[in-house]
Amino acid sequence: MQDLRERVTAFRAAFARRQAAETVELPGAFIVRDPEFFLSQEHNQLIVDAPDGDLAALSRLAMERFGPRRQCRIAVLDGALGERATSVLATARLRPGHRTRAGP
């Protein structure tokens, strides 16, 4: 089962990269953006693909890189890190409109 989870996680990250018009690499994560679909959270999101990502730093970087967007999606692909993400992102004062999804 672990092998399947790793393969699904790798697929999701690779698919997001291929679909994006632009990617921005960050430590433990990356941002995908597509100005043609400015309002789409699927096409404009922060994806945390490393189990040891610094969520506080990543949420700040995401807000800086996304600029005037009122909402952005932060997808955490590691289940354990995703569990910790909720409180960290709440502490970072991300409004309830921001979404966090944990696990594949």
Coordinates of C-alpha atoms in Angstrom, one line a residue:
M1 CA 0.0 0.0 0.0
Q2 CA 2.9 2.4 0.8
D3 CA 4.2 1.8 -2.7
L4 CA 0.9 2.8 -4.2
R5 CA 0.7 5.9 -2.1
E6 CA 4.1 7.0 -3.2
R7 CA 3.3 6.4 -6.8
V8 CA 0.0 8.3 -6.6
T9 CA 1.8 11.2 -4.8
A10 CA 4.6 11.3 -7.5
F11 CA 1.9 11.2 -10.2
R12 CA 0.0 14.1 -8.7
A13 CA 3.1 16.3 -8.4
A14 CA 4.3 15.4 -12.0
F15 CA 0.8 16.0 -13.4
A16 CA 0.6 19.4 -11.8
R17 CA 4.0 20.4 -13.1
R18 CA 3.2 19.3 -16.7
Q19 CA -0.1 21.1 -16.7
A20 CA 1.2 24.4 -15.3
A21 CA 2.2 27.3 -17.5
E22 CA 4.7 28.3 -14.9
T23 CA 6.3 26.6 -11.9
V24 CA 8.2 28.2 -9.1
E25 CA 10.5 25.9 -7.1
L26 CA 10.6 26.3 -3.3
P27 CA 12.3 24.2 -0.6
G28 CA 10.1 21.1 -0.2
A29 CA 7.4 22.4 -2.4
F30 CA 6.5 24.2 -5.7
I31 CA 4.0 26.6 -7.0
V32 CA 2.1 26.1 -10.2
R33 CA 0.6 29.1 -12.0
D34 CA -1.4 29.7 -15.1
P35 CA -2.3 33.3 -15.9
E36 CA -4.8 32.1 -18.5
F37 CA -6.8 30.5 -15.7
F38 CA -6.2 33.1 -13.0
L39 CA -9.3 32.3 -11.0
S40 CA -8.7 28.5 -11.0
Q41 CA -7.2 27.2 -7.7
E42 CA -6.3 23.9 -9.5
H43 CA -4.1 25.8 -11.9
N44 CA -2.7 28.2 -9.3
Q45 CA -1.6 26.4 -6.1
L46 CA 1.2 25.6 -3.8
I47 CA 2.0 21.9 -3.7
V48 CA 4.0 20.6 -0.7
D49 CA 5.6 17.3 -2.0
A50 CA 8.3 16.8 0.7
P51 CA 7.4 15.2 4.1
D52 CA 9.7 17.7 5.9
G53 CA 8.4 21.0 4.4
D54 CA 8.4 24.1 6.5
L55 CA 4.7 25.0 6.3
A56 CA 5.0 28.4 8.1
A57 CA 7.7 29.5 5.6
L58 CA 5.8 28.0 2.7
S59 CA 2.5 29.7 3.5
R60 CA 4.3 33.0 3.7
L61 CA 6.1 32.4 0.4
A62 CA 2.8 31.3 -1.2
M63 CA 1.0 34.5 -0.3
E64 CA 3.9 36.6 -1.6
R65 CA 4.1 34.6 -4.9
F66 CA 0.4 34.6 -5.5
G67 CA 0.1 38.3 -5.1
P68 CA -3.4 39.8 -5.3
R69 CA -5.3 36.5 -5.2
R70 CA -7.7 36.4 -2.3
Q71 CA -7.6 32.6 -2.1
C72 CA -5.0 30.0 -3.0
R73 CA -4.9 26.2 -2.6
I74 CA -2.2 24.6 -0.6
A75 CA -2.0 20.9 -1.3
V76 CA 0.1 18.8 1.1
L77 CA 0.8 15.5 -0.4
D78 CA 2.2 13.8 2.7
G79 CA -0.5 12.7 5.1
A80 CA 1.5 13.2 8.4
L81 CA 2.6 16.6 7.3
G82 CA -1.0 17.4 6.2
E83 CA -2.2 16.7 9.7
R84 CA 0.3 19.2 11.2
A85 CA -0.5 21.7 8.4
T86 CA -3.9 22.7 9.6
S87 CA -2.7 24.2 12.9
V88 CA 0.4 25.8 11.3
L89 CA -1.6 27.4 8.6
A90 CA -4.2 28.7 11.0
T91 CA -1.4 30.2 13.1
A92 CA -0.1 31.9 9.9
R93 CA -3.6 33.6 9.9
L94 CA -4.8 32.2 6.6
R95 CA -8.5 32.9 6.4
P96 CA -11.1 30.1 6.3
G97 CA -11.4 30.6 2.6
H98 CA -8.0 29.0 2.1
R99 CA -8.0 25.3 1.7
T100 CA -5.7 22.7 2.9
R101 CA -5.9 19.1 1.7
A102 CA -3.8 16.4 3.2
G103 CA -2.8 13.1 1.6
P104 CA -3.1 11.7 -1.9

